[in-house]
Structures are given as C-alpha cells and as structure tokens.
XYZ file of C-alpha atoms in Angstrom:
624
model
C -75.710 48.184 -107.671
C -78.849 46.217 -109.477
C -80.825 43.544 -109.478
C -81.021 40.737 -112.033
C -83.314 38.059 -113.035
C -83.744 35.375 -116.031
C -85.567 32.943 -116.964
C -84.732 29.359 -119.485
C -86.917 27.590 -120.990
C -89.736 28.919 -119.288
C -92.699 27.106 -120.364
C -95.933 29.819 -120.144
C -96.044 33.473 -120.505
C -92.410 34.636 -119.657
C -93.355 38.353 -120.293
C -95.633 38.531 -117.646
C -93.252 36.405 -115.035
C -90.202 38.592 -115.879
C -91.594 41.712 -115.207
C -92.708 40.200 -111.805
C -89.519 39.378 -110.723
C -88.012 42.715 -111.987
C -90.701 44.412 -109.908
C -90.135 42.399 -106.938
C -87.000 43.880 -106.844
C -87.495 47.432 -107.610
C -85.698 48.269 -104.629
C -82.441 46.696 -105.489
C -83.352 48.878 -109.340
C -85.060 52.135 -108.528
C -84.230 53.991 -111.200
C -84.806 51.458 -114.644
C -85.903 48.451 -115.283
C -84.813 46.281 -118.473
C -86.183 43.500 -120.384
C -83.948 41.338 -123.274
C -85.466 38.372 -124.851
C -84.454 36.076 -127.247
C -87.355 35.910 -130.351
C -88.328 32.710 -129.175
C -88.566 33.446 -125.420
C -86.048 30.366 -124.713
C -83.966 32.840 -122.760
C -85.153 35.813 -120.975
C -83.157 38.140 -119.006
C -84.254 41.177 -116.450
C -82.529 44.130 -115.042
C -83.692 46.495 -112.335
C -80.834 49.646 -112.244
C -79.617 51.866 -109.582
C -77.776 53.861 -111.390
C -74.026 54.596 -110.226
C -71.665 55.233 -113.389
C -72.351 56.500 -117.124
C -76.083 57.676 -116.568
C -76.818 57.685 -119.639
C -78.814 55.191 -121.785
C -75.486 53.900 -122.596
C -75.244 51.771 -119.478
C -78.430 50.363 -119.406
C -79.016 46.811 -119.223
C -79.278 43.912 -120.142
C -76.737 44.895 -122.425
C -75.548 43.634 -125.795
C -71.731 43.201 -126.526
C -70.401 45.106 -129.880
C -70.132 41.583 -131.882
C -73.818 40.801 -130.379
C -73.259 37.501 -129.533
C -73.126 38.053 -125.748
C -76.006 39.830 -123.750
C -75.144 40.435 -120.120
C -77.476 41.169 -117.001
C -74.876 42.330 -114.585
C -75.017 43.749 -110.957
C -72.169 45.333 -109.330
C -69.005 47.426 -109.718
C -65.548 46.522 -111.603
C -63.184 48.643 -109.467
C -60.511 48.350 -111.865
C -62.515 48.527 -115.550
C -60.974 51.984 -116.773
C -57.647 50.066 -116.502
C -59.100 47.145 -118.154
C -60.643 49.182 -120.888
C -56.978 50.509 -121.576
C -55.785 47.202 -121.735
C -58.323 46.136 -124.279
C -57.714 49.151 -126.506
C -54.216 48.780 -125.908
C -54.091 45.211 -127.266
C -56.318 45.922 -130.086
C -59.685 44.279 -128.667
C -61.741 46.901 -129.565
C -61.337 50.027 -130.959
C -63.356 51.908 -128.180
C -66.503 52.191 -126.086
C -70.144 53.471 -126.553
C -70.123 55.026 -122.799
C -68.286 54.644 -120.090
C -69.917 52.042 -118.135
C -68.039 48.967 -116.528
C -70.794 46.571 -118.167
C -69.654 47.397 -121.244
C -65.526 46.743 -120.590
C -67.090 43.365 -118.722
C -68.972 42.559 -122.333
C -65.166 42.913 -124.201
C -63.399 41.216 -121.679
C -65.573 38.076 -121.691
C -65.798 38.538 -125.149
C -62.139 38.797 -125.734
C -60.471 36.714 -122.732
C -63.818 33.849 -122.286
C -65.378 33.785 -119.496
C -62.922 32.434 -116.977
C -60.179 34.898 -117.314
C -62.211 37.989 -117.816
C -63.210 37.356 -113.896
C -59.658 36.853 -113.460
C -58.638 40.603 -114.497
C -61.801 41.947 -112.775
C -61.540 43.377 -109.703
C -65.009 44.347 -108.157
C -68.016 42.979 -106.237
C -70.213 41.459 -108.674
C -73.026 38.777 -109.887
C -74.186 38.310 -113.124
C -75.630 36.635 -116.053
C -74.335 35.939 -119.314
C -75.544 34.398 -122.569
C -73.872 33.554 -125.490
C -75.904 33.352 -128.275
C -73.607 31.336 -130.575
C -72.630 28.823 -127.980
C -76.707 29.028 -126.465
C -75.347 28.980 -122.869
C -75.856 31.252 -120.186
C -72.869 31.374 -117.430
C -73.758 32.609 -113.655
C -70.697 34.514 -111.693
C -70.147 35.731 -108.849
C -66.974 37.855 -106.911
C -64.369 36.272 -105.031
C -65.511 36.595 -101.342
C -69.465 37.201 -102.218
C -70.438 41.179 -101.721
C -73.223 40.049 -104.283
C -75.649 37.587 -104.301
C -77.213 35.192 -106.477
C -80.123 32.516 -106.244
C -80.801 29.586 -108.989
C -82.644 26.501 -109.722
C -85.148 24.692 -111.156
C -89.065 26.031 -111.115
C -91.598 24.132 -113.131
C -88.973 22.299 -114.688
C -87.342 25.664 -115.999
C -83.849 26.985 -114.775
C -84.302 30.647 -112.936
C -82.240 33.144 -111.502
C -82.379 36.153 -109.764
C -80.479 38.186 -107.186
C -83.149 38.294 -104.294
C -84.725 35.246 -103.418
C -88.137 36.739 -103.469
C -88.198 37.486 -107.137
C -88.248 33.923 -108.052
C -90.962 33.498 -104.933
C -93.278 34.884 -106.965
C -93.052 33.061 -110.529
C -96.049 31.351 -111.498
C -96.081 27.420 -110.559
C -93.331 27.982 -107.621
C -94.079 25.654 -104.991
C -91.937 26.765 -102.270
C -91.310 23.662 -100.667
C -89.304 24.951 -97.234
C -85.358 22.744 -97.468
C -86.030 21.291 -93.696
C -82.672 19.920 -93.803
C -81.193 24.074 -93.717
C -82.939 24.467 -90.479
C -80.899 22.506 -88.416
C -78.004 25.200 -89.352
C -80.159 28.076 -89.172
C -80.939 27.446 -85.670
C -77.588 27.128 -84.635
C -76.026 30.445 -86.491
C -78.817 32.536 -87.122
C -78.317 32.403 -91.115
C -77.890 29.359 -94.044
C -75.107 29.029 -95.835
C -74.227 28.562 -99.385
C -74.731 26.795 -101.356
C -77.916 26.209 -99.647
C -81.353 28.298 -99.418
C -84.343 28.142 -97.619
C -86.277 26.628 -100.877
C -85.838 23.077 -101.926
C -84.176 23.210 -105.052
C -82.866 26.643 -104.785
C -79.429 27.533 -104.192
C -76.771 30.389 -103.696
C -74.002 30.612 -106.252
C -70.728 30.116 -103.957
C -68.483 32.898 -103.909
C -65.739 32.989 -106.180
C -67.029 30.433 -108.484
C -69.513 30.428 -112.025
C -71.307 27.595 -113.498
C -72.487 27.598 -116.811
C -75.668 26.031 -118.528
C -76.852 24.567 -121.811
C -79.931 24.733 -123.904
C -82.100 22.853 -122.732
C -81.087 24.231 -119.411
C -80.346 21.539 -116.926
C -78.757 21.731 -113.366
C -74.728 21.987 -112.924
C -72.012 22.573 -110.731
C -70.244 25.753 -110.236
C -66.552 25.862 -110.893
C -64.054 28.015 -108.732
C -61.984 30.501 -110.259
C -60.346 32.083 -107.445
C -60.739 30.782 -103.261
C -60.328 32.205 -100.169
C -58.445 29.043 -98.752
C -56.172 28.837 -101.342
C -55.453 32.707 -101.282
C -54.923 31.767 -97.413
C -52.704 28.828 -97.977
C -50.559 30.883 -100.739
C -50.002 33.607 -98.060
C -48.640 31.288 -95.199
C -46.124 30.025 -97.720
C -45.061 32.865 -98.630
C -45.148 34.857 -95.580
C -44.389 39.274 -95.638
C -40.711 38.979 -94.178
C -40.546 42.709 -93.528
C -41.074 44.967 -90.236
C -44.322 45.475 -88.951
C -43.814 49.475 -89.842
C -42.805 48.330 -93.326
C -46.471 45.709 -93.305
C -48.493 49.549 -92.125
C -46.519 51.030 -95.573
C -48.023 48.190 -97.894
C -51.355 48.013 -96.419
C -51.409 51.484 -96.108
C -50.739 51.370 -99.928
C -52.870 48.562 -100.485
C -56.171 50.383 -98.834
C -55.368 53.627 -100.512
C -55.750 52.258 -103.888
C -58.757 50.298 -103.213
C -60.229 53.469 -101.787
C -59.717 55.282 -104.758
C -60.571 52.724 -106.825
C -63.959 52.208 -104.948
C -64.542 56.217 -104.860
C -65.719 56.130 -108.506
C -69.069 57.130 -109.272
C -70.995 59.826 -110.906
C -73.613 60.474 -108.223
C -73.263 61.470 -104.715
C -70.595 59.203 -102.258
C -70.165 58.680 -98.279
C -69.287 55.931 -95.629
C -70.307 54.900 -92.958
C -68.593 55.873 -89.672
C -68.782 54.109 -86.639
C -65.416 54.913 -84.773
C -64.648 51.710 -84.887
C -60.964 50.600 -86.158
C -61.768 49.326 -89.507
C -64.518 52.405 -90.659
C -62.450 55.025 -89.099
C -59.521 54.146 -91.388
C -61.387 53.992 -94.553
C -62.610 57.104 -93.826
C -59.294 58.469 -93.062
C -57.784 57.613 -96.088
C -61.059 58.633 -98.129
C -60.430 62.299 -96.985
C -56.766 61.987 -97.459
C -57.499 61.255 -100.931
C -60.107 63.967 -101.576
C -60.097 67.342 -102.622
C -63.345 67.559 -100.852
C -64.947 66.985 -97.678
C -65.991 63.447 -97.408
C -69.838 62.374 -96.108
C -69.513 60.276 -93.418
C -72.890 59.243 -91.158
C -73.154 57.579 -88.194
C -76.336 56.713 -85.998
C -76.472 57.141 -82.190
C -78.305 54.986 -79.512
C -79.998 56.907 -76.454
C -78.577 53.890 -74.218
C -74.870 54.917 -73.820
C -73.790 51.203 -73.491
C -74.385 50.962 -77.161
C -73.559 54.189 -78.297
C -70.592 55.839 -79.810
C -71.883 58.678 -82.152
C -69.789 61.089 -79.605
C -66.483 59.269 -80.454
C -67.508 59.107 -84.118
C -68.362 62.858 -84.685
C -64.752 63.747 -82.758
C -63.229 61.670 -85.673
C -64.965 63.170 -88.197
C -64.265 67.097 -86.775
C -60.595 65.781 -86.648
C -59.983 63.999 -90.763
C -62.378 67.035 -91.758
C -65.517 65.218 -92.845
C -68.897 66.809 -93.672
C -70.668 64.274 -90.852
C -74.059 63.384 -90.283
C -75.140 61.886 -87.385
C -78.969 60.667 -86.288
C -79.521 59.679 -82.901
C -82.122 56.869 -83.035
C -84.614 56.301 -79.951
C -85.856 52.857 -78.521
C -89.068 53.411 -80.898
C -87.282 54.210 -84.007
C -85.522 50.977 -83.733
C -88.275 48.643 -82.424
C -90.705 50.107 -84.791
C -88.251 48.064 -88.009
C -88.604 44.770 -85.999
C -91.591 43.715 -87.348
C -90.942 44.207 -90.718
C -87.198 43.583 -90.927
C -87.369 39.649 -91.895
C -88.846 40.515 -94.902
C -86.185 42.163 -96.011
C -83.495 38.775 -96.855
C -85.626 36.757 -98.355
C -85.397 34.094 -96.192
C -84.808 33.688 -92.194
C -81.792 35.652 -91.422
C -81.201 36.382 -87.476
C -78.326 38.761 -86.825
C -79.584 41.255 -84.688
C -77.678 43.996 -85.952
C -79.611 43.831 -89.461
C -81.559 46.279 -87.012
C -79.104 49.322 -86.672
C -77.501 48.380 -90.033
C -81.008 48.700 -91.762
C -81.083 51.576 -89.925
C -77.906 53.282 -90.847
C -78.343 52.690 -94.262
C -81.634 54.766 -94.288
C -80.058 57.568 -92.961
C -77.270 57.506 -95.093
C -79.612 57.226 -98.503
C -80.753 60.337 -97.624
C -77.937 62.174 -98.372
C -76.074 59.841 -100.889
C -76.430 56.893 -103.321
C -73.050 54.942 -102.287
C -71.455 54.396 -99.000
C -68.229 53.001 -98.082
C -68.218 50.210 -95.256
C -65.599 48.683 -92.969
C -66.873 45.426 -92.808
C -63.880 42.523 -93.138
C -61.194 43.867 -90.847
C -62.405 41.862 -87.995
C -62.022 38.625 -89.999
C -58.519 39.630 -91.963
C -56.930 41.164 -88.725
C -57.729 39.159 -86.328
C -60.411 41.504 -84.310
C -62.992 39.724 -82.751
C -63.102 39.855 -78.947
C -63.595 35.692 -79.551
C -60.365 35.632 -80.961
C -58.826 36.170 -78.110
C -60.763 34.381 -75.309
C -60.149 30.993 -77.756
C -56.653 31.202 -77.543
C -56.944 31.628 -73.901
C -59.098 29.099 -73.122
C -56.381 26.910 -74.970
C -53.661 28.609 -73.434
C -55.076 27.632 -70.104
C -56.148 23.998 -71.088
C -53.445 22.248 -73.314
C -50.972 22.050 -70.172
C -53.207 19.737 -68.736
C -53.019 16.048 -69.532
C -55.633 15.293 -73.101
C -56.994 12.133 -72.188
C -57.670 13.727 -68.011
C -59.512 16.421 -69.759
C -61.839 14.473 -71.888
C -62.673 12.600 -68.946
C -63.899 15.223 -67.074
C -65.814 17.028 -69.863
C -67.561 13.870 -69.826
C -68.656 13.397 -66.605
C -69.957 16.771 -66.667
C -71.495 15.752 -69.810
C -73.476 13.003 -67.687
C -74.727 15.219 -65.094
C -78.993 16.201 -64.848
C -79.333 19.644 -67.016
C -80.172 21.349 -63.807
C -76.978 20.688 -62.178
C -74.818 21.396 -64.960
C -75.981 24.298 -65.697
C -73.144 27.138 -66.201
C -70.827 24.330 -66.768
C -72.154 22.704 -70.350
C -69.767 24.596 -72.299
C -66.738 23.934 -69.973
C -67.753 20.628 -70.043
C -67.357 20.475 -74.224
C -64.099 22.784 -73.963
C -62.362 20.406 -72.153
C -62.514 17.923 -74.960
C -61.143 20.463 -77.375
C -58.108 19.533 -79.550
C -57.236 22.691 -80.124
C -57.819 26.888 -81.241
C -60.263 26.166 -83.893
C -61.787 23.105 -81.761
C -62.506 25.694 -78.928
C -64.086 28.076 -81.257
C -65.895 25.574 -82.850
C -67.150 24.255 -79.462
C -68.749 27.731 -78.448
C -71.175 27.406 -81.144
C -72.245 23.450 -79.976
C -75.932 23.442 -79.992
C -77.887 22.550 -76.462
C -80.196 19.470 -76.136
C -82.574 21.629 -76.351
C -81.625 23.317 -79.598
C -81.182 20.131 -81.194
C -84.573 19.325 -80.404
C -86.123 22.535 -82.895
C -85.182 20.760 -86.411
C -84.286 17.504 -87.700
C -80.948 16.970 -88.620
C -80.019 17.994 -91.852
C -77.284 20.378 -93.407
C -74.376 20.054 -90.454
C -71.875 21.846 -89.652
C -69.199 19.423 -90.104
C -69.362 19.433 -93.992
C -68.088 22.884 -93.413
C -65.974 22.371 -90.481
C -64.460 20.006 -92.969
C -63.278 23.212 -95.095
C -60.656 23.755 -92.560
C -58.975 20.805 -91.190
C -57.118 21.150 -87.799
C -53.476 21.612 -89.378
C -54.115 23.238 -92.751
C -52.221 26.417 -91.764
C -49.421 27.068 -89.825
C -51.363 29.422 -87.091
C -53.940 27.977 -85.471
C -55.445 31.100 -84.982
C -55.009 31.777 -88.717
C -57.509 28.815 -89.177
C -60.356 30.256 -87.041
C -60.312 33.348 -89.033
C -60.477 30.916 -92.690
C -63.568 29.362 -91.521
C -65.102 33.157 -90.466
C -63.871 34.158 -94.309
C -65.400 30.913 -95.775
C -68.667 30.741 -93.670
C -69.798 33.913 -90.778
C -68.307 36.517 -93.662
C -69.999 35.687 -96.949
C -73.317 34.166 -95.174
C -74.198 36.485 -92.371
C -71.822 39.679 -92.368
C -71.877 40.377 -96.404
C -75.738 39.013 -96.310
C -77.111 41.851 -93.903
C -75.023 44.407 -95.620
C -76.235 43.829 -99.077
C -79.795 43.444 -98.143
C -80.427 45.984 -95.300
C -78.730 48.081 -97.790
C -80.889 47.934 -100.943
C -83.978 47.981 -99.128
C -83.161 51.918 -98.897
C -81.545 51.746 -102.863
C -78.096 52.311 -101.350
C -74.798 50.646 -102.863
C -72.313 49.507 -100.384
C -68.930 49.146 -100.957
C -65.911 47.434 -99.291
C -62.204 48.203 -99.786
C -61.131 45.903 -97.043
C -62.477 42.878 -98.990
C -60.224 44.289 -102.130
C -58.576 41.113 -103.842
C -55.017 42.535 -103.366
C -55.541 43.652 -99.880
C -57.020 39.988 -98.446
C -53.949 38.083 -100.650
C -51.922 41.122 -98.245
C -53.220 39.727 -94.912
C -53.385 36.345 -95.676
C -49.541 36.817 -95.446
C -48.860 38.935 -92.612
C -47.750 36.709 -89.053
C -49.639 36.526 -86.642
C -47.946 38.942 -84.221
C -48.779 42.000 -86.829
C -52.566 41.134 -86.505
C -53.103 40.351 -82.663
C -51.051 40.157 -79.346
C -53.451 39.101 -76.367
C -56.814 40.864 -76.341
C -55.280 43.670 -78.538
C -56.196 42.888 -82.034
C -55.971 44.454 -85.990
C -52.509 45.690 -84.831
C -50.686 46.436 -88.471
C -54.491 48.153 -89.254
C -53.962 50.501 -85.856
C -50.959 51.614 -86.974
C -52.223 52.749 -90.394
C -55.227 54.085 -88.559
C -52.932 56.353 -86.125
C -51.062 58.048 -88.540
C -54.335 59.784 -88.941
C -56.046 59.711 -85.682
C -54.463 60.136 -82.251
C -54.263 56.358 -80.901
C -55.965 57.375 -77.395
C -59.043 58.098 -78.696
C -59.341 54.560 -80.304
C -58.336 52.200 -76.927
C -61.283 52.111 -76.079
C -63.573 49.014 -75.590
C -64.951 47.346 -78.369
C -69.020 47.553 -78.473
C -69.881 46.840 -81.756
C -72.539 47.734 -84.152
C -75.341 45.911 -81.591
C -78.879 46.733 -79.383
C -80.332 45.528 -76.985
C -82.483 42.858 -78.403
C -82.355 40.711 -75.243
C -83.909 43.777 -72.585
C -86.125 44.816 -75.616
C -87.754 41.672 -75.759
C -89.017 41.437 -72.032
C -90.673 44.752 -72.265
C -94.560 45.039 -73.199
C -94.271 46.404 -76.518
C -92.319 43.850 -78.206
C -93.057 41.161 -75.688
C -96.520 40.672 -77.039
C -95.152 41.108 -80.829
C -93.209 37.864 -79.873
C -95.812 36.429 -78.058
C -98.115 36.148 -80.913
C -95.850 34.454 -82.629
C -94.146 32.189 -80.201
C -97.291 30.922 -79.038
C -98.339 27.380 -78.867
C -101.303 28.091 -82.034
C -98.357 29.641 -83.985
C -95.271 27.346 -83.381
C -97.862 24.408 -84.575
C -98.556 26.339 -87.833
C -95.355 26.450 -88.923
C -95.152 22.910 -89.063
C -91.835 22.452 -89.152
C -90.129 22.771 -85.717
C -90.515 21.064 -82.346
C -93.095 23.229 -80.708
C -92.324 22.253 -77.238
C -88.984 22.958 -77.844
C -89.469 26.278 -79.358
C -91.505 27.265 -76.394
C -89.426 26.103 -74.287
C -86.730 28.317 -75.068
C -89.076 31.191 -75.176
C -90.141 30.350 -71.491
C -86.583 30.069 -70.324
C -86.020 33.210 -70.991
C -89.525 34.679 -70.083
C -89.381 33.208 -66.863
C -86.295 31.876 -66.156
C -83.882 34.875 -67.544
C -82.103 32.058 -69.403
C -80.715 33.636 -73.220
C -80.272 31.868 -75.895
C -79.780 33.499 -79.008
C -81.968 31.358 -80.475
C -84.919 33.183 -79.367
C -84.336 35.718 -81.999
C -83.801 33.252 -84.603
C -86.937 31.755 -83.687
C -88.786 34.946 -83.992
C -87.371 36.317 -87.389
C -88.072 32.504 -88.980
C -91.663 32.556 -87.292
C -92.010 36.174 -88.772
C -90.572 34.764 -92.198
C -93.331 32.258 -92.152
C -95.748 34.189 -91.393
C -94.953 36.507 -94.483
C -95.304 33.743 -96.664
C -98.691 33.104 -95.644
C-alpha cells in the first residue's frame, strides 16, 4: 500500500510541487518516498512507500521496466504476481527478476501483454501510473471494484494525479473551485461518487477502467476493461446449477485461495474481527491455513447496544487466534470527531469512519496489514434493508398499481405537519417494484432539497440498473450497492481511515473469482426472509458453532445521534452549524441547514443529514 502522484506538463518548478504532494501523503508512504523525472521535467512522477513485499531497494518506486521504456508509480498488491512471474518466464518474456516485488512482474506484463491485458491477468487491488517513454503517454488504472483510489485533472492548465485528493490541494496555482453540482448527492448519501469529486475539474478514475494520455497532456475518457454489471449479467446467464452444500464447497474453495493469496507479505499480518458473518469467516479460514496463530483485533464499545468484543474474543479463543481487543470509551471516540473529516479529502459522512478509524489504529500497533470482511453484505445479500424492501413489496404489489399511486399522492398533498410519519409510505406506494422501494428510502425531504442546487442526480446512476436488467429483482438492488454504496462509501472509509494509521487493508471477499462466484449463485443460497448470506453461513459453521452467530445484526456503528445532544459535542456542532458559519460556507441554504439542525435540537427529529452537514462544514472549515 502507497501513495502516488505525477505531474504533465507542469509549467513552473515541478521539483518543488512534487515533493509537496509526496509529503502530503506521507501517511499513505511512511517508510520512502521516490522521485522519477524525465530530463526535461515534461513528466514527473512521485511515490510515497509503505513497504509490504521485497524490502529491499529492489522494490522501490517509481520503478523502471528492464527495456526502460516504461516507468511505473504503482500502489497496491497483485495477489496473483508469483504466478504471473512464472508465466512470463515460462513463455520466455524475461529471463528473470531483480527482486521479488509485484511492481516489477506488473512492469513485464504491461511490457509484454500492453496495457489492457496485463490488468486482465492481474488479480489485486490496485491504482497506478504508467509512462511509456517511446509512445510519450502515461496510462491511469485502477482495480476492478475500486479498493484503490485515484484523483486527476487539469491544474494550471497541466494534467495531475495523485491518490489522495489533498496532494493535488496543495500544488501551486490550484484554485479549488468547490463542484456545487456534487452537493446535491452528497447531501442525500453522505459521500460523492465517481467519477465526480468535490473540486471542479477533478475527478475519480472509475473502477475497473484506465484512460490513457498524450503529450501534450489533454483530458480523456477512461475505458473499461472489466465491470461489475457485466460480471453480474454473465452470472445470471449462467447460473451455479448445483446444491447449495455443493455452492459452500466452491466458495469455500474460492475464499481459501484468495486468503492465501492475500496472506503474502514480508512484514507482520492480522484482520480485523468483528464477529460478524463475513470477518469471522475470513478469519476462520486464515487460521485454517496457518501454521501459526493468526492476529486478529477487535475494538469494544462501553455501551453494550453497540458492542460485541465479548462475542468476538469467544471466536477467536475457539479458531485459536492470538486476539487483541481494546475497549474504547465515549471520549476515545468523540475525541477523533473533530479531526476525522480531514482524513478523505473531501466531505465524506459515514459515521462509522469513526470506529473504523479507530480500529485501524489499534490494529497498526501490532501489524502493518489487516484482512477485512467488507463486501459480503453486498455479494450475499446481508443488509437488514434487503429484506424489509422485499417486504414492503411483498405487502404492496397485491394491491391494485394505479389505487396505490393515488393514495401516495394524496398523502403527498397533505401540510408537512400532518404527514409527518407517513412521507415515506406516501412515496412507497408509488413504487414499481424491489429496486423502486429501495430506491424510494433514500428520496430526499423538501427540506433536504432545499441545502444545494440541483446538480449531479441520482438518476444518471439509477440509470446503471434499469428495472428488468436481471432476472432477481433483488439481485438488482445489490448491483446498484456494488456499482455505487460499495466503491464510493464502504471501500472509501476503508482505504482512508486506514492509511491515516499506515495500515494496508485487504479484501478477499472482493477477489475477482469469488464476486464472478456470487454473481451466479440464486437467490435462495444468499437470503430467505430476514435471514441473509446463507451459502457464506454455511462455510462459516463448519468452523464456528452456528448458535453463537444468530444473533442480531448491529453493525460496525455509534451512537452519533445521542452523542450529538450531549454538551461536549453539542457545542462542537454548534459552532459550526450556526447561522455566522452556515453563511460562510457560501454554498448551502442556511435556513435550511439550520433548520435541520433545530429539528433535531428541539424537535428530536433525525435526519442523517445532520452529520453530513457537520463533516462538510468541518471540511470547509479545514480549507480555510
């Protein structure tokens, strides 16, 4: 896990702006930075390095391939390189390696597939940057569902890059002109999704695609080389026609060799643990796998609502982990508030970029990479919302279509005070469908509306997944969480809470082979009722007694909402809801904003808005 940077065409003293952005990013980098120019300075590249396989000076970056016609600033693991350096030798590529770094297979794939299908035959969660001297272009990629990020545009008429969003911040002549048209999304999800940033002109490299520039450097538009939909559309077509025991064999095959796979590294491993399904089974089959006790860490709330450290240390005592576990107070937790924001970059308002951050500190302590859970929801079908959509359809499509649209809008006609509590049933009752119910939970209030002009909607992304484009409905619902909630909010606080602490995260769930797996199973082996991830349980139980995972889901969440209305972090939000600092932001509806701040002061109405309003008020005032 690194950090990289470059600069094209850059016209003043690209020395001096290079080594700012590397430094900006020194926590994504702590231990080297890099610098590769060419003798003119028309193409610049930077490197920060946290260093995770081959130590030596033989993986550092930016790195030059053997031929030297290809220098690579690269961030990220290929799961699979040692195979794909066999292959190379194999087939008379090369005749061997320097190290025994995965940059350097990377730099003799691309140099003897191209481009397009090296990133074919890598498995891995990646970004990077590429320039070929011969051709004088530099190519941007990044992995298929977007574990890595990566930011580009056009500053002072010169095209940047750079993995965090605040290296290229703080190049000279950046203007920083806030995209108002994002904030209309922002307010309704809490985060802004690619290809968009928060910076006019700025924008997030989609996942799964790479774009590729020419001297003299002008904008362009990436090109897929692998998609989520189509993976999804592949796997209803040709569904798994085994048993359900025979689907818990595969995937239980599937997982085991992305595990091992994803255990490589030549400094000290873990994972995170939070007996849930999805990290209790990649910690299960981490042990199964190892000679050696596993690390596994999990933090603990004092409020047992939110706490399950208790179930998560019986798991570890029963796989045989060595297991670390930190019980956080109220303090320890509001004490990050105030400085979390400046952590993405940009305004990001998932709550749980709180205990996440705060996981990941813990864990750094002990190790330099840590395993995560994090896509089972999404490829099993896990989320509690799952299963109230489908029976909030189940319960509406017996009823005459053109009766219920009538009366969700007469309730839509009613004064705000008397509808109140029925707004939403009002909107469900004009659903179409599964992914038209889901869709309408997220509908913003009047009163939302009001915070931001319109601008980037949601229905360009809606669009993404058409009512009919798979044969489940359900199946659909979960697409659009792989395409939008996974890559821009999930993946997103992951990554960055992460590296703020210099700790690599890694996924196995999110394993090429293993989401092309689900994307094929039926819909009866992921969810029946309220009981979802079924063919995952029944991996997980072969290695932990099922009773002591039926158990309520709670999530990796606080309690932001009760937090809030105490004194301590009241006045923190005070300051900057206020009326003097909602007016010099200059770019919401003040009345609005404090509107919603009031409601729930003194009204006890929640919107989760509030906190989105008070990590983008915090992200503005960082700026200033």
């Amino acid at each position: 896990m690194c950090g990289i940077a470059g600069l094209c065409g850059w016209r003043g003293d690209w020395r001096s702006n290079i080594e700012k952005m590397n430094e900006r990013m020194a926590h994504r980098g702590p231990d080297a930075a890099g610098v590769w120019a060419e003798e003119d300075g028309s193409v610049v590249l930077g490197h920060r390095r946290l260093s995770i396989i081959d130590l030596s000076e033989a993986g550092a970056q930016p790195m030059l391939s053997e031929s030297g016609r290809f220098v690579i600033s690269y961030n990220g693991e290929i799961y699979n390189y040692q195979e794909l350096a066999e292959r190379l030798v194999a087939g008379k590529k090369v005749s061997g390696f320097r190290g025994s770094s995965d940059t350097e297979v990377l730099l003799a794939a691309v140099e003897s597939y191209g481009v397009q299908e090296a990133l074919t035959q890598c498995k891995g969660m990646f970004a990077f940057a590429l320039w070929d001297r011969k051709e004088r272009t530099l190519t941007l990629a990044r992995d298929r569902v977007g574990e890595k990020p990566l930011y580009y545009g056009m500053v002072q008429g010169s095209f940047v890059f750079a993995s965090d969003l605040n290296s290229i911040a703080v190049l000279d002549g950046f203007e920083g002109r806030m995209d108002v048209s994002a904030l209309s999304f922002y307010f309704t999800h809490g985060y802004i999704p690619a290809p968009y940033s928060i910076y006019e002109g700025i924008r997030k490299l989609p996942a799964g695609t790479f774009l590729t520039v020419k001297a003299p450097f002008g904008q362009c538009e990436p090109v897929a080389y692998w998609s989520m939909k189509e993976a999804a559309l592949y796997g209803q077509a040709h569904p798994f026609t085994g048993s359900r025991q025979e689907a818990a064999d595969e995937l239980e095959r599937l997982l085991k060799r992305s595990i091992r796979g994803q255990m490589c590294a030549d400094v000290p491993l873990g994972a995170f643990l939070s007996a849930g399904i999805d990290s209790s089974t990649v910690v299960a089959l981490m042990q199964a796998q190892s000679s050696a006790q596993v690390r596994s860490f999990t933090i603990g709330m004092e409020d047992a609502q939110y706490n399950e450290a208790d179930a998560a240390e019986k798991i570890a005592a029963h796989l045989g982990t060595k297991h670390t576990r930190l019980t956080i107070t109220e303090q320890d937790a509001k004490a990050v508030i105030p400085q979390i924001s400046g952590i993405f970059g940009e305004p990001f308002g998932d709550s749980s970029q709180i205990p996440t951050y705060l996981v990941s500190k813990l864990t750094r302590e002990h190790v330099t990479v840590a395993l995560s859970g994090d896509g089972g929801d999404e490829l099993f079908a896990g989320y509690n919302i799952y299963g109230w959509a489908d029976r909030i359809w189940g319960k509406m499509k017996t009823k005459p279509r053109l009766l219920r649209k009538a009366a969700g809008g007469l309730i839509g006609l009613l004064p705000l005070d008397e509808k109140e509590g029925l707004g939403l049933k009002g909107k469900l009752l004009k659903a179409d469908g599964i992914l038209d119910v889901y869709r309408m939970n997220y509908d913003r209030d009047p009163l939302v509306r009001r915070l931001a002009p319109d601008g980037v909607g949601i229905r360009p992304f809606y669009a993404r997944v058409p009512e009919g484009l798979l044969d489940c409905p359900l199946h659909e619902v979960m697409l659009q969480d792989m395409l939008l909630y996974h890559p821009d909010d999930i993946l997103v606080k992951v990554d960055r809470t992460a590296m703020a602490v210099s700790l690599e995260t890694r996924v196995p769930m999110l394993d090429k082979d293993v989401v092309e797996f689900a994307w094929s199973l039926p819909l009866s082996f992921q969810r029946q009722g309220d009981v979802g991830k079924l063919v995952l349980r029944d991996v997980l139980y072969r290695y932990v007694p099922k009773e002591w995972m039926e158990r309520p889901k709670k999530g990796f969440s606080i309690p932001i909402r009760r937090w809030l209305a105490e004194p301590e972090l009241r006045e923190w939000a005070e300051s900057l809801l206020c009326p003097d600092a909602l007016s010099r932001s200059g770019a919401l509806d003040g009345k609005a904003a404090r509107q919603i701040w009031e409601d729930y002061t003194e009204r006890g109405i929640w919107r989760p808005q509030v906190w989105y309003l008070l990590m983008f008020q915090q992200w503005m005032e960082g700026r200033a």
